[in-house]
Structures are given as structure tokens and as C-alpha cells.
Coordinates of C-alpha atoms in Angstrom, one line a residue:
M945 CA 45.5 99.2 -1.6
Q946 CA 47.0 101.4 -4.4
R947 CA 50.8 101.2 -5.1
Y948 CA 52.9 103.6 -4.8
T949 CA 56.1 104.1 -6.6
A950 CA 58.5 106.7 -7.8
T951 CA 56.9 106.4 -11.5
Y952 CA 53.1 106.9 -10.1
V953 CA 54.5 110.1 -8.3
R954 CA 55.9 111.1 -10.9
D955 CA 53.2 110.7 -13.6
K956 CA 50.5 112.0 -11.0
F957 CA 51.9 115.2 -10.0
P958 CA 54.5 116.1 -13.1
W959 CA 54.4 119.9 -12.2
I960 CA 56.4 119.5 -8.7
F961 CA 59.5 117.7 -10.7
Q962 CA 59.0 120.2 -13.8
C963 CA 59.6 123.1 -11.5
I964 CA 63.3 121.8 -10.3
Q965 CA 64.4 119.5 -13.7
N966 CA 66.6 122.3 -14.5
S967 CA 67.9 122.9 -10.9
S968 CA 71.7 123.0 -11.0
D969 CA 71.8 121.8 -7.2
V970 CA 69.9 120.6 -3.9
E971 CA 70.3 124.3 -2.4
E972 CA 68.5 125.8 -5.8
T973 CA 65.8 123.1 -5.7
R974 CA 65.4 123.7 -2.0
E975 CA 64.7 127.3 -2.8
I976 CA 62.5 126.8 -5.6
L977 CA 60.4 124.2 -4.1
Y978 CA 60.0 126.8 -1.1
K979 CA 58.8 129.7 -3.7
K980 CA 56.6 127.3 -5.4
V981 CA 55.0 125.6 -2.1
T982 CA 53.8 128.9 -0.9
D983 CA 52.7 130.3 -4.2
I984 CA 50.2 127.7 -4.0
Q985 CA 49.3 128.2 -0.5
Y986 CA 48.4 131.6 -1.3
T987 CA 46.1 130.7 -4.5
F988 CA 44.0 128.5 -2.7
S989 CA 44.2 130.7 0.2
S990 CA 43.1 133.9 -1.7
K991 CA 40.4 131.8 -4.0
N992 CA 36.2 132.8 -3.4
Y993 CA 34.9 130.5 -0.7
E994 CA 32.5 129.0 -3.6
D995 CA 35.5 127.7 -5.8
I996 CA 37.1 125.7 -2.7
S997 CA 35.7 124.2 0.6
A998 CA 36.9 125.0 3.9
T999 CA 38.5 121.4 4.4
Q1000 CA 40.6 121.6 1.2
S1001 CA 42.1 124.9 2.3
I1002 CA 42.9 123.9 5.8
I1003 CA 44.5 120.8 4.1
V1004 CA 46.3 122.6 1.9
R1005 CA 47.5 125.1 4.6
D1006 CA 48.9 121.8 6.7
C1007 CA 50.6 120.1 3.8
A1008 CA 52.3 123.3 2.7
R1009 CA 53.3 123.3 6.1
A1010 CA 54.6 120.4 6.5
F1011 CA 56.3 120.5 2.9
R1012 CA 58.2 123.8 4.1
S1013 CA 59.3 122.4 7.2
L1014 CA 60.9 119.1 5.1
L1015 CA 62.1 121.5 3.2
A1016 CA 64.2 123.4 5.9
K1017 CA 67.8 123.3 6.3
R1018 CA 67.3 123.0 10.0
S1019 CA 65.3 119.8 9.6
E1020 CA 67.9 118.4 7.5
E1021 CA 70.8 119.0 10.2
I1022 CA 68.9 117.5 12.9
S1023 CA 67.5 114.5 10.9
G1024 CA 70.4 113.9 8.3
I1025 CA 67.5 113.1 5.9
S1026 CA 67.6 116.1 2.9
F1027 CA 64.2 115.9 1.3
P1028 CA 65.1 118.7 -1.2
K1029 CA 68.0 116.1 -2.3
I1030 CA 65.5 112.9 -2.6
L1031 CA 62.9 115.2 -4.9
H1032 CA 66.3 116.4 -6.9
D1033 CA 67.1 113.1 -7.5
I1034 CA 63.7 112.0 -8.8
A1035 CA 63.3 115.1 -11.0
H1036 CA 67.2 114.4 -12.6
G1037 CA 66.6 110.7 -13.0
V1038 CA 68.6 109.4 -10.5
I1039 CA 67.6 106.2 -9.7
R1040 CA 66.8 105.4 -5.5
D1041 CA 66.6 102.0 -4.6
D1042 CA 66.5 103.0 -0.8
L1043 CA 63.4 104.8 -1.4
Q1044 CA 60.5 102.5 -0.1
E1045 CA 56.8 102.2 -0.8
G1046 CA 56.2 104.1 2.6
F1047 CA 57.9 107.1 1.1
F1048 CA 56.5 107.4 -2.0
A1049 CA 52.8 106.6 -0.5
E1050 CA 53.8 110.0 2.2
L1051 CA 55.0 111.8 -0.7
A1052 CA 51.7 111.2 -3.0
H1053 CA 49.3 111.9 0.1
L1054 CA 51.3 115.5 0.6
L1055 CA 50.8 116.6 -2.9
H1056 CA 47.2 115.6 -3.2
G1057 CA 46.7 117.7 -0.2
L1058 CA 48.7 120.4 -1.5
S1059 CA 46.8 120.3 -4.8
G1060 CA 43.7 120.4 -3.0
S1061 CA 42.7 116.8 -3.7
P1062 CA 42.8 115.2 -0.5
Q1063 CA 42.3 111.3 -0.7
F1064 CA 39.1 111.0 1.5
T1065 CA 35.7 111.6 1.2
I1066 CA 34.4 114.9 2.5
K1067 CA 30.9 114.5 3.4
T1068 CA 28.5 117.3 2.1
P1069 CA 27.2 119.5 4.9
S1070 CA 23.4 119.2 5.4
L1071 CA 23.0 122.9 6.1
C1072 CA 23.1 124.9 2.7
G1073 CA 21.5 128.0 1.4
D1074 CA 19.2 130.5 3.8
I1075 CA 18.4 128.0 6.5
K1076 CA 18.4 130.0 9.8
G1077 CA 16.7 129.4 12.9
R1078 CA 14.3 126.6 14.0
E1079 CA 14.5 124.8 10.6
A1080 CA 18.4 124.8 10.5
A1081 CA 18.3 123.6 14.1
V1082 CA 16.3 120.5 13.8
I1083 CA 18.2 120.0 10.5
R1084 CA 21.9 120.2 12.2
S1085 CA 19.9 117.9 14.9
Q1086 CA 19.3 115.0 12.8
E1087 CA 22.9 115.5 11.4
L1088 CA 24.2 114.8 15.1
D1089 CA 22.0 111.9 15.8
E1090 CA 23.6 110.4 12.0
I1091 CA 27.0 110.5 13.6
S1092 CA 26.0 109.4 16.9
T1093 CA 24.4 106.4 15.4
T1094 CA 27.2 105.5 13.5
M1095 CA 29.8 105.7 16.2
D1096 CA 27.6 103.4 18.2
A1097 CA 27.9 100.8 15.4
Y1098 CA 31.5 101.2 15.6
I1099 CA 31.7 101.2 19.3
S1100 CA 29.0 98.1 19.4
R1101 CA 32.1 95.7 17.3
Y1102 CA 34.3 95.9 20.6
E1103 CA 32.9 93.6 23.3
T1104 CA 33.2 94.5 26.7
G1105 CA 33.8 92.5 29.9
L1106 CA 30.1 93.2 31.2
S1107 CA 28.7 91.6 28.2
E1108 CA 26.2 88.3 28.8
Q1109 CA 28.6 86.3 26.9
A1110 CA 31.7 87.3 28.0
V1111 CA 30.7 86.5 31.5
E1112 CA 29.6 83.6 30.7
R1113 CA 32.6 82.7 29.0
R1114 CA 34.8 84.0 31.9
I1115 CA 32.9 81.8 34.3
S1116 CA 34.1 79.0 32.3
R1117 CA 37.2 79.9 32.3
K1118 CA 37.6 80.3 35.7
A1119 CA 35.9 76.8 36.3
H1120 CA 38.6 75.5 33.9
I1121 CA 41.7 77.0 35.9
L1122 CA 40.2 76.5 39.4
R1123 CA 40.5 72.5 38.8
T1124 CA 43.8 73.0 36.9
L1125 CA 45.4 74.2 39.9
G1126 CA 43.0 72.4 42.4
A1127 CA 41.2 75.3 44.3
D1128 CA 37.8 76.5 44.8
D1129 CA 36.0 79.9 45.0
A1130 CA 37.1 81.2 48.5
Q1131 CA 40.8 80.6 47.3
W1132 CA 39.5 82.9 43.7
N1133 CA 38.6 85.3 45.9
D1134 CA 42.0 85.8 48.1
W1135 CA 44.5 87.7 46.6
H1136 CA 47.0 86.1 48.4
W1137 CA 46.2 82.7 46.2
H1138 CA 46.3 85.0 43.3
M1139 CA 49.7 85.9 44.0
Q1140 CA 50.9 82.5 45.2
N1141 CA 49.6 80.9 41.8
I1142 CA 50.8 83.3 39.4
L1143 CA 51.6 81.8 35.6
K1144 CA 55.3 82.1 35.2
T1145 CA 56.2 79.2 32.7
P1146 CA 55.0 78.3 29.7
D1147 CA 53.6 75.1 30.8
D1148 CA 52.0 76.7 33.4
I1149 CA 50.2 79.3 31.0
K1150 CA 49.5 76.8 28.7
K1151 CA 47.4 74.8 31.4
C1152 CA 45.0 77.4 32.2
A1153 CA 44.6 78.9 28.3
T1154 CA 44.7 77.9 25.1
L1155 CA 47.6 79.2 22.9
L1156 CA 48.3 79.4 19.4
P1157 CA 51.5 77.9 18.1
D1158 CA 53.2 81.2 17.6
E1159 CA 52.5 82.2 21.1
E1160 CA 53.9 79.1 22.7
S1161 CA 57.1 79.0 20.6
A1162 CA 57.4 82.9 21.8
L1163 CA 56.8 81.9 25.6
R1164 CA 59.1 79.2 25.5
M1165 CA 61.9 81.3 23.9
A1166 CA 61.7 84.2 25.9
Y1167 CA 61.5 81.5 29.2
H1168 CA 64.9 80.1 28.0
N1169 CA 66.1 83.3 27.5
T1170 CA 64.9 84.7 31.1
I1171 CA 62.9 87.3 29.6
P1172 CA 60.6 87.9 32.2
F1173 CA 56.5 87.1 31.6
A1174 CA 53.4 86.6 33.9
I1175 CA 50.2 86.6 34.2
T1176 CA 47.5 86.2 37.5
P1177 CA 45.1 83.3 37.5
Y1178 CA 42.5 86.1 37.2
Y1179 CA 43.7 87.8 34.0
A1180 CA 44.2 84.5 32.3
S1181 CA 40.5 84.4 32.6
L1182 CA 40.1 87.0 30.7
L1183 CA 42.3 85.2 27.6
D1184 CA 39.5 83.6 25.1
D1185 CA 39.3 79.6 24.6
D1186 CA 39.0 81.0 20.6
P1187 CA 41.9 83.1 20.1
Q1188 CA 40.9 83.2 16.4
A1189 CA 37.9 85.2 17.7
Q1190 CA 39.8 88.3 18.0
R1191 CA 37.8 89.2 21.0
D1192 CA 40.7 89.1 23.5
L1193 CA 43.3 90.4 20.9
A1194 CA 44.3 93.2 23.6
V1195 CA 44.1 91.3 26.2
R1196 CA 46.4 88.6 24.8
A1197 CA 49.3 91.3 23.6
Q1198 CA 49.8 92.5 26.7
V1199 CA 50.9 89.6 28.6
I1200 CA 52.4 87.1 26.0
P1201 CA 55.2 88.7 24.1
G1202 CA 55.3 88.2 20.6
M1203 CA 58.4 86.4 18.7
E1204 CA 59.7 89.7 17.3
Y1205 CA 59.7 91.1 21.2
V1206 CA 61.4 88.1 22.6
Q1207 CA 64.3 88.3 19.5
E1208 CA 65.0 92.0 20.4
M1209 CA 64.9 91.2 24.0
R1210 CA 67.5 88.3 23.3
K1211 CA 70.0 90.8 22.2
Y1212 CA 70.0 92.8 25.4
A1213 CA 71.0 89.8 27.6
Q1214 CA 74.4 89.7 27.5
G1215 CA 75.0 93.7 26.7
D1216 CA 73.8 96.8 29.0
A1217 CA 70.4 96.3 30.5
Q1218 CA 70.4 100.4 31.0
S1219 CA 70.3 100.7 26.9
L1220 CA 66.9 99.8 27.3
D1221 CA 66.4 102.7 29.2
F1222 CA 64.3 104.8 26.8
M1223 CA 63.2 107.2 29.3
R1224 CA 66.6 107.9 31.0
E1225 CA 65.4 107.4 34.0
A1226 CA 69.1 106.9 35.2
D1227 CA 70.0 110.4 34.3
T1228 CA 66.4 111.9 36.3
S1229 CA 67.4 110.1 39.1
P1230 CA 68.8 112.4 42.0
V1231 CA 68.6 109.3 44.9
D1232 CA 67.9 105.7 44.0
C1233 CA 64.0 104.9 43.9
I1234 CA 63.4 108.5 43.1
T1235 CA 63.0 109.7 39.5
R1236 CA 62.2 113.6 39.1
R1237 CA 61.4 115.2 35.4
Y1238 CA 59.3 118.3 36.8
P1239 CA 59.2 120.9 39.2
R1240 CA 56.7 119.6 42.0
V1241 CA 56.4 116.1 41.0
V1242 CA 58.0 112.9 41.6
I1243 CA 58.1 109.3 41.4
L1244 CA 58.7 107.0 44.2
K1245 CA 59.6 103.3 43.1
P1246 CA 59.7 101.2 46.5
F1247 CA 58.5 97.5 44.6
N1248 CA 60.5 97.0 41.5
T1249 CA 58.0 94.0 40.0
C1250 CA 54.6 93.1 39.3
P1251 CA 52.0 90.3 39.6
Q1252 CA 51.5 90.7 36.2
I1253 CA 54.4 91.8 33.5
C1254 CA 53.3 93.8 30.7
V1255 CA 55.2 93.2 27.4
Y1256 CA 55.8 97.0 26.5
C1257 CA 56.3 98.1 29.9
Q1258 CA 58.4 101.2 29.8
R1259 CA 60.5 100.2 33.1
N1260 CA 61.7 96.8 31.0
W1261 CA 65.2 97.3 31.7
E1262 CA 64.7 97.2 35.6
I1263 CA 62.1 95.3 36.2
K1264 CA 62.0 92.1 37.9
P1265 CA 60.5 88.9 37.5
A1266 CA 57.0 88.4 38.8
M1267 CA 56.9 89.0 42.7
A1268 CA 60.8 88.3 42.6
P1269 CA 61.8 88.3 46.2
N1270 CA 64.7 90.9 45.8
A1271 CA 61.9 93.7 44.5
M1272 CA 61.2 95.5 47.5
A1273 CA 63.8 98.4 47.9
R1274 CA 66.3 97.6 51.2
K1275 CA 64.7 100.2 54.4
D1276 CA 67.7 102.1 54.5
V1277 CA 67.3 102.8 50.5
L1278 CA 63.9 103.9 50.9
D1279 CA 64.3 105.8 54.0
R1280 CA 66.9 108.1 51.7
A1281 CA 64.4 108.4 49.3
L1282 CA 62.0 109.7 51.7
Q1283 CA 64.1 112.2 53.3
W1284 CA 65.3 113.6 49.7
I1285 CA 61.7 114.4 49.6
R1286 CA 61.6 115.9 52.8
T1287 CA 64.7 118.1 52.1
H1288 CA 62.7 118.9 49.0
P1289 CA 59.6 121.6 49.9
A1290 CA 58.9 122.2 46.0
I1291 CA 57.5 118.8 45.8
K1292 CA 54.2 118.6 46.3
E1293 CA 53.2 115.7 44.6
V1294 CA 54.5 112.0 44.7
L1295 CA 53.5 109.2 42.2
V1296 CA 54.2 105.7 43.9
T1297 CA 54.5 103.4 41.4
G1298 CA 57.3 100.7 40.3
G1299 CA 56.5 98.3 39.7
D1300 CA 53.2 97.8 41.5
P1301 CA 52.8 98.8 44.4
L1302 CA 49.4 97.6 45.4
A1303 CA 51.2 94.0 45.0
L1304 CA 52.5 94.5 48.1
G1305 CA 51.2 93.3 51.8
D1306 CA 49.1 95.6 53.5
S1307 CA 51.5 96.2 56.3
V1308 CA 54.5 97.2 54.1
L1309 CA 52.3 99.3 51.9
M1310 CA 50.7 101.2 54.9
R1311 CA 53.8 102.2 56.3
I1312 CA 55.4 103.4 52.7
L1313 CA 51.8 105.7 52.5
Q1314 CA 52.2 107.1 55.6
A1315 CA 55.7 108.0 55.7
V1316 CA 55.2 109.9 52.0
A1317 CA 51.8 111.2 53.7
A1318 CA 54.1 112.5 56.6
I1319 CA 55.6 114.7 54.7
D1320 CA 54.2 118.2 55.6
H1321 CA 54.7 119.4 51.8
V1322 CA 52.8 116.8 50.1
E1323 CA 49.9 117.5 48.9
C1324 CA 48.7 114.7 46.5
I1325 CA 49.3 111.1 46.5
R1326 CA 49.0 109.1 43.0
I1327 CA 49.3 105.6 42.9
G1328 CA 50.2 104.0 39.7
T1329 CA 48.4 100.4 39.7
R1330 CA 47.5 97.9 37.4
I1331 CA 45.9 95.8 40.2
P1332 CA 42.3 96.8 39.3
V1333 CA 42.7 95.5 35.9
T1334 CA 45.1 92.2 36.5
L1335 CA 44.0 91.6 40.3
P1336 CA 40.6 93.6 41.4
M1337 CA 40.0 91.1 44.2
R1338 CA 43.5 93.1 45.8
I1339 CA 41.5 96.2 46.1
T1340 CA 39.8 95.0 49.3
D1341 CA 37.3 97.1 51.5
D1342 CA 40.3 97.3 54.1
L1343 CA 42.8 98.6 51.5
A1344 CA 40.1 101.1 50.1
R1345 CA 39.4 102.4 54.0
F1346 CA 43.0 102.7 54.5
L1347 CA 43.4 104.8 51.0
G1348 CA 40.6 107.0 51.8
S1349 CA 42.0 107.7 55.4
L1350 CA 44.9 109.4 53.7
R1351 CA 42.8 112.1 52.6
Q1352 CA 42.6 115.5 54.0
P1353 CA 40.0 117.4 51.9
G1354 CA 41.8 121.2 51.2
R1355 CA 45.1 119.6 52.2
R1356 CA 45.8 116.6 50.6
E1357 CA 44.6 114.4 47.7
V1358 CA 45.2 110.6 46.8
C1359 CA 44.2 109.4 43.8
V1360 CA 44.6 105.9 42.0
M1361 CA 46.2 106.2 38.7
T1362 CA 45.7 102.8 37.1
H1363 CA 45.8 101.2 33.2
V1364 CA 43.0 99.7 31.4
E1365 CA 43.5 99.1 27.8
H1366 CA 40.4 97.6 27.0
V1367 CA 36.7 97.1 27.0
A1368 CA 37.2 93.7 27.1
E1369 CA 39.1 94.4 30.4
V1370 CA 36.4 96.0 32.3
T1371 CA 34.6 93.4 34.2
P1372 CA 32.2 93.1 37.2
E1373 CA 35.4 92.5 39.4
F1374 CA 36.7 95.6 38.1
V1375 CA 34.1 97.8 38.7
A1376 CA 33.5 96.5 42.4
A1377 CA 37.2 97.4 42.8
V1378 CA 36.6 101.1 41.8
N1379 CA 33.5 101.2 43.4
R1380 CA 35.3 100.3 46.7
L1381 CA 38.0 103.0 46.3
K1382 CA 35.6 105.6 45.0
T1383 CA 33.1 104.7 48.0
N1384 CA 36.0 105.9 50.2
G1385 CA 36.7 109.3 48.4
V1386 CA 39.8 107.8 46.1
S1387 CA 39.7 109.0 43.0
V1388 CA 40.4 107.0 39.9
Y1389 CA 41.9 107.8 36.2
N1390 CA 42.9 105.9 33.3
Q1391 CA 46.2 105.8 31.6
L1392 CA 46.0 104.4 27.8
V1393 CA 48.9 103.3 26.1
Y1394 CA 48.1 104.0 22.6
T1395 CA 49.1 100.4 21.3
F1396 CA 48.2 98.8 17.9
Y1397 CA 46.0 96.8 19.4
V1398 CA 43.6 99.6 21.0
S1399 CA 43.7 101.7 17.7
R1400 CA 40.8 100.5 15.8
K1401 CA 38.2 103.0 14.8
F1402 CA 36.5 104.1 18.0
E1403 CA 38.2 101.5 19.9
A1404 CA 39.6 104.0 22.3
A1405 CA 36.2 105.8 22.2
A1406 CA 34.5 102.4 23.4
L1407 CA 36.8 102.4 26.5
R1408 CA 36.3 105.9 27.4
T1409 CA 32.9 105.8 27.5
L1410 CA 32.9 102.3 29.3
L1411 CA 34.9 103.9 32.0
R1412 CA 33.3 107.1 33.1
K1413 CA 30.1 104.5 33.6
C1414 CA 32.4 102.9 36.1
G1415 CA 33.6 106.3 37.2
V1416 CA 36.9 106.2 36.1
D1417 CA 38.1 109.4 34.6
P1418 CA 39.9 109.6 31.4
Y1419 CA 43.4 110.7 32.4
Y1420 CA 46.8 110.7 29.3
T1421 CA 46.5 108.7 26.3
F1422 CA 50.2 107.6 25.6
V1423 CA 52.0 107.7 22.7
M1424 CA 53.8 104.3 22.0
K1425 CA 57.5 104.9 22.8
G1426 CA 60.0 104.0 19.9
K1427 CA 61.8 100.9 22.0
K1428 CA 62.7 98.5 19.3
E1429 CA 61.6 95.6 21.0
T1430 CA 58.1 97.3 21.0
D1431 CA 57.8 98.1 17.3
A1432 CA 54.6 95.7 16.9
F1433 CA 52.5 97.8 19.5
R1434 CA 53.4 100.9 17.9
V1435 CA 51.3 103.3 16.0
P1436 CA 51.6 106.3 13.9
M1437 CA 51.0 109.5 15.7
A1438 CA 49.2 110.7 12.7
R1439 CA 46.6 108.2 13.5
I1440 CA 46.5 109.1 17.2
L1441 CA 45.6 112.8 16.0
Q1442 CA 43.0 111.5 13.9
E1443 CA 41.7 109.3 16.7
Q1444 CA 41.6 112.5 19.0
Q1445 CA 39.8 114.8 16.2
E1446 CA 37.5 112.5 14.5
E1447 CA 36.5 110.1 17.7
A1448 CA 37.5 111.5 20.6
R1449 CA 36.2 115.0 19.8
L1450 CA 32.7 113.5 19.4
L1451 CA 32.2 112.1 22.8
P1452 CA 31.2 114.0 25.5
G1453 CA 33.6 116.6 27.6
L1454 CA 33.8 114.1 30.6
H1455 CA 34.4 111.2 28.4
R1456 CA 37.2 112.6 26.6
T1457 CA 39.5 114.6 29.6
D1458 CA 42.3 112.7 28.6
A1459 CA 45.4 114.4 27.0
P1460 CA 47.3 112.7 24.0
V1461 CA 50.8 113.0 25.1
F1462 CA 54.4 111.6 24.1
N1463 CA 56.7 111.1 26.7
V1464 CA 60.2 112.7 25.5
P1465 CA 63.3 110.9 27.1
G1466 CA 64.9 112.7 30.3
L1467 CA 62.3 115.7 29.9
G1468 CA 58.5 114.0 30.6
K1469 CA 55.5 114.8 28.6
N1470 CA 55.0 116.6 25.6
Y1471 CA 51.2 117.2 24.5
V1472 CA 50.8 116.4 20.8
R1473 CA 47.8 118.2 20.2
A1474 CA 49.2 121.5 19.6
L1475 CA 51.7 122.4 16.5
Q1476 CA 53.7 124.5 18.7
N1477 CA 54.9 121.2 20.4
R1478 CA 56.5 119.7 17.7
D1479 CA 57.6 120.1 14.1
L1480 CA 57.7 117.4 11.3
V1481 CA 61.5 117.3 10.1
A1482 CA 61.6 114.4 7.5
I1483 CA 60.5 111.5 5.8
K1484 CA 62.4 108.6 6.0
E1485 CA 63.3 106.6 3.0
D1486 CA 60.6 103.7 4.3
G1487 CA 58.2 106.0 4.9
A1488 CA 58.5 106.8 8.6
R1489 CA 58.1 110.1 9.6
V1490 CA 60.5 112.0 11.9
Y1491 CA 59.4 114.7 14.4
E1492 CA 61.2 117.2 16.6
F1493 CA 59.7 117.4 19.9
H1494 CA 60.2 120.9 22.0
P1495 CA 60.8 120.3 25.6
W1496 CA 57.8 121.6 28.1
E1497 CA 60.1 124.0 29.3
K1498 CA 61.3 125.4 26.0
N1499 CA 60.1 129.1 26.6
I1500 CA 61.6 129.2 30.5
V1501 CA 65.2 127.8 30.0
E1502 CA 67.3 126.6 27.3
R1503 CA 66.7 122.9 26.6
E1504 CA 67.4 120.7 23.8
S1505 CA 64.6 119.1 21.5
Y1506 CA 64.3 115.4 21.0
V1507 CA 64.3 114.0 17.5
G1508 CA 61.8 110.8 17.2
E1509 CA 61.3 108.4 14.3
D1510 CA 57.6 107.5 14.1
I1511 CA 56.3 104.1 12.4
P1512 CA 55.5 104.1 8.3
I1513 CA 51.6 105.0 7.8
L1514 CA 51.7 102.5 5.0
E1515 CA 52.9 99.8 7.1
Y1516 CA 50.6 100.5 9.9
L1517 CA 47.4 100.4 7.4
A1518 CA 48.7 97.3 5.9
K1519 CA 48.5 95.9 9.9
L1520 CA 44.9 97.1 9.9
Q1521 CA 44.0 96.0 6.5
A1522 CA 44.8 92.1 7.9
L1523 CA 43.0 92.0 10.6
G1524 CA 39.8 93.1 8.5
E1525 CA 39.6 96.3 8.8
N1526 CA 37.9 99.1 6.3
L1527 CA 40.9 101.2 4.8
Q1528 CA 38.5 103.9 3.6
D1529 CA 37.5 104.4 7.6
Y1530 CA 41.0 105.6 8.1
A1531 CA 41.9 107.5 4.8
S1532 CA 42.5 111.2 6.2
I1533 CA 45.1 109.7 8.3
W1534 CA 47.8 111.0 6.1
Y1535 CA 46.6 114.5 6.5
Y1536 CA 47.6 114.6 10.4
Y1537 CA 51.0 116.4 10.7

């Protein structure tokens, strides 16, 4: 990988620093650079098409836009970082020990793009000259075949839970777990047995799964510091006996906390747990068990735990240990929440989540959902759950029929919002659970949390493609939240934009119905496809981009925007390289803003 330093940038792009060498102060530097960048963009936009490709022209435009945004005084005020001051210092020979390689990498690629020389290969088009009609169509069709073949080659790298090899390994894993826990197939197929045998200690997990030394160390530290973790016996059967093969990388990362996570969580042990409330749910909860961020939708949280704990859980500040006995809301508290919904006719949709509501027994779950369905103005009930992934045998015929019975076509819809992260989680048991729901008219949607462990080339595309075969519709792709304890899971915004454009866009329409979103604290989902929803306002000393996210209601009511810090692209690429990825596959990442 190229090394990026102040010397590299000065030698490669002398023109940007020469124009401000004689500026007297930062304000003059800002003015000179703004004019310089605008002139460059104008020059490129005025060239004939023969002189510059469409891609070059667009990248120059995007880089110029980003550069001007970094120069803006407003950007400086809301981020606390002065981009023109940094460039002024570099031009005047001021030593800035605070600037790291990640910053110079961002600056170098920004200037490469502005110069019309982006650092990635642009394929020469197949069609040229005066070729028209059928001949052109045949050439274009051949080109599309090549693109599809390339995509299939990437997708085939990721083994699904439906492959013959994976099924065989997991049958063996299941047998080992049953022997260890002294159970049989009948018990395995009974979801109650799994609930009674959740793996909640390092020793429980070690008996049923192969752990790497650092995984065991992190689990033991988490256990001694009462940091929740848990794995269902079924999900433990998805863990490989050969973790070095990295087939189950995304699976393990979800349920085995890393040392960085544990160490960060320890810092909160003696402090205020709500300091972990990244989404400011405490500020958007008008009554207990209710969260409201939108006019017509509320979140109802009757049950505050899950049979399995996700390491990157959004609600780690309030989620109880797995299946904790005090996780269920008291009847009077839940009744008040339901009454609050009744008295707010603007509410048309209720998302029942938690915790995982499908971890409740049938009688309790039915009572809650029937109470919601009895509210006249509720037109849609959504159920947020990972049960189809972590405990698919819980989706019994009786449960599926009950959920289907709550539907009233033309009057009320019932949907299951699940969370599959990787094709390795799509097993025959998952497919059967989804089919039971679909057979009873219950729609199933997937919400993908776009973590580092699912961000390789075409990895998410592989999941979308497989889910559609199972009857699951892609719904949202979530940008990882900026929670310090989950930094290891985070992916730069630019990678998500790149994935959506260069990978997801190649899929058929029904495979790519999900929308990439960033959940803005206190405000809700912010779409990230359109530039009008955010601005790049700074590049930190380590190369992390800083974005201003505009609230969804910005043109309706006056609302403060949210300033959030990304993770450095260079750092992300180094992690990919450590996994053996070819960084040329990701070279265009720098030019997504």
C-alpha cells in the first residue's frame, strides 16, 4: 500500500501549495483555494468530450464540491477543524505532528480527483464510433455478461448455510452439542429446550464451540465484568470447528465480543449506563416502553432481552442479560404504553421490538399483539426479531398461524422485520421458518447492519440475492453507529456508497430494494444516497471524515443537524488487506463523499 506523508503530497501536488505560499493568513488561504478549486472545475467542465472522460469530469466535480465544503467557515465552526489552516501550515512549512497518514491519504486522493487523475482503473467502453442498432445491442449484451460473470465469481467466495459442505459440518456440530448437553433430536427441535440451554458463560461456549485464545480471553473478561453475551445452542452449531478458515467470520463477530469491546464496556461499568444511549432513546420516550421519532410510527418495547446478545446491539445500554427474569415490562407499565398509543390516533404503525418479542411464550406474546391489533387506528404491526436466525424452530406452525390471523387485508398488515447478516446464517432451518411465515401471509423483511465483517466485495450482494430466493425482502442497510465500543465493526460511509453503486446496483430491482441509512440520534433514519441529506465538513487529523447529517424534517420544521465522525478509510483498507483482500477492488472508495 502506498505510504502517504506531507512530503508525498507536497511533491505530488506542488500547485495547490504554491498558490497559497504567499497568503498572509488563513482567511486569505481560504479565499485563494476556493477560487482555485472553482477555476479547476470550470476548466474541466469546459473541455471537449474528446479531452476528458465522463467519469473524470464527474470525479472532478465531486472532489471540487467536497473541497469547497471543507473550506467553508460553517464547516469549520460545526466541526472544530480548520481545513484551510492545515493547508496554510503545510504550505508555510509549519510542522504538524498531529497529522497522520490517514489525513494525507485523504488529501492525496482528493487532489488526484481534482486533477482529473483518480487512482483507480476505468475500463474502456466496448461501444465506440458509429456502432448502432442490433450490432451495438449484441456488444452491450456481451459486456453485461462479463459484468455478471465477474459478480458471480465474487459472490461464490462466500459459502452459504445451504451449501452441502456447510450443512454437513453443521450436522456434525449439532451432534457434538447434543452430546455435550446430554440431549437428543427431539429436544433440539423444541425451541423451549434451546431457551433452557442458552450458552451464557465462557465455559458453556468452550464446551460447545472451538474458541481462539483471544476469543476465550475476551469472553472471560466480559463474564467477570458482567458484560452480557449469550449464544443459543442452534446458533452455536453455525460456528466452525476451524475458525482460521474464516468461513464463519461474520457469525463469530456477532456473538463473541472482542477485547476492544470488552475494555470499552468496562469503562461504563461504574458510570451512567445511559451514556451508551447513542440514539437518545431516553429523549424520545414519552412513556415507558415507547420510543417515538416519526409522526405515524412508534416503537413498543415490552421485553428487554433476547435469547442471544449481539455484540453491536444498539440498545446495549438497557438490554438485560439473556432471558433475564426481570426483562418483561410490568403489566401496569405495558398497559400505560398501550393506552398511550390508543390516545394518539396519529400512530398508524407499531414496531414491537425490544429485546426480542418472539422470545416470549405464546400466551404472553399473543396477549400483547392482540392488544395492539385491537387499537382501531393501527394499520400495521411490525415485529422486530432475530429469532428466525438465532432460533428458527421458535417459528412454529401455531405462531405463524397466529401472526397471520392478525392480518386484515385492506385494513391491517403484519410484518416480521428480521436481521440476517451473512449468507452463512441462511440455513435450511431458517428457510423453513420463513416459509411458515410466508405461507400464513406474513411478509418478511431484512435489516442488514453493514459491519466490517460483511463489507467485502459483493458480500452484501450475495446476501440480498440469497434472501430473495427465500422470500425475504431487503429493507434497510444500516450504517454502523459511531459508538466507541463497536469501532471494530464500523465501515466508512464511502464504502457503503461504493457498495450501493458498484455492487448492489448490478442486482435485479427486487434484490436491491433496501435503502442505506444512518440512524441519527434522537431524529431517526437519514438516507445517505442523496447529497442533500449530508455534507462532508471536515477531515480529522487521523483521516476520519466528519459529516453533517441533515434531519429528515429539515424543510418542514427547524431542527438541528447532527455532526458525526466516520472512521478513516486508510484504516479500513488496512483491515481488508489483513484479510487477504485485493485493495484494487476497492480503489474507487476515496471518491465517494
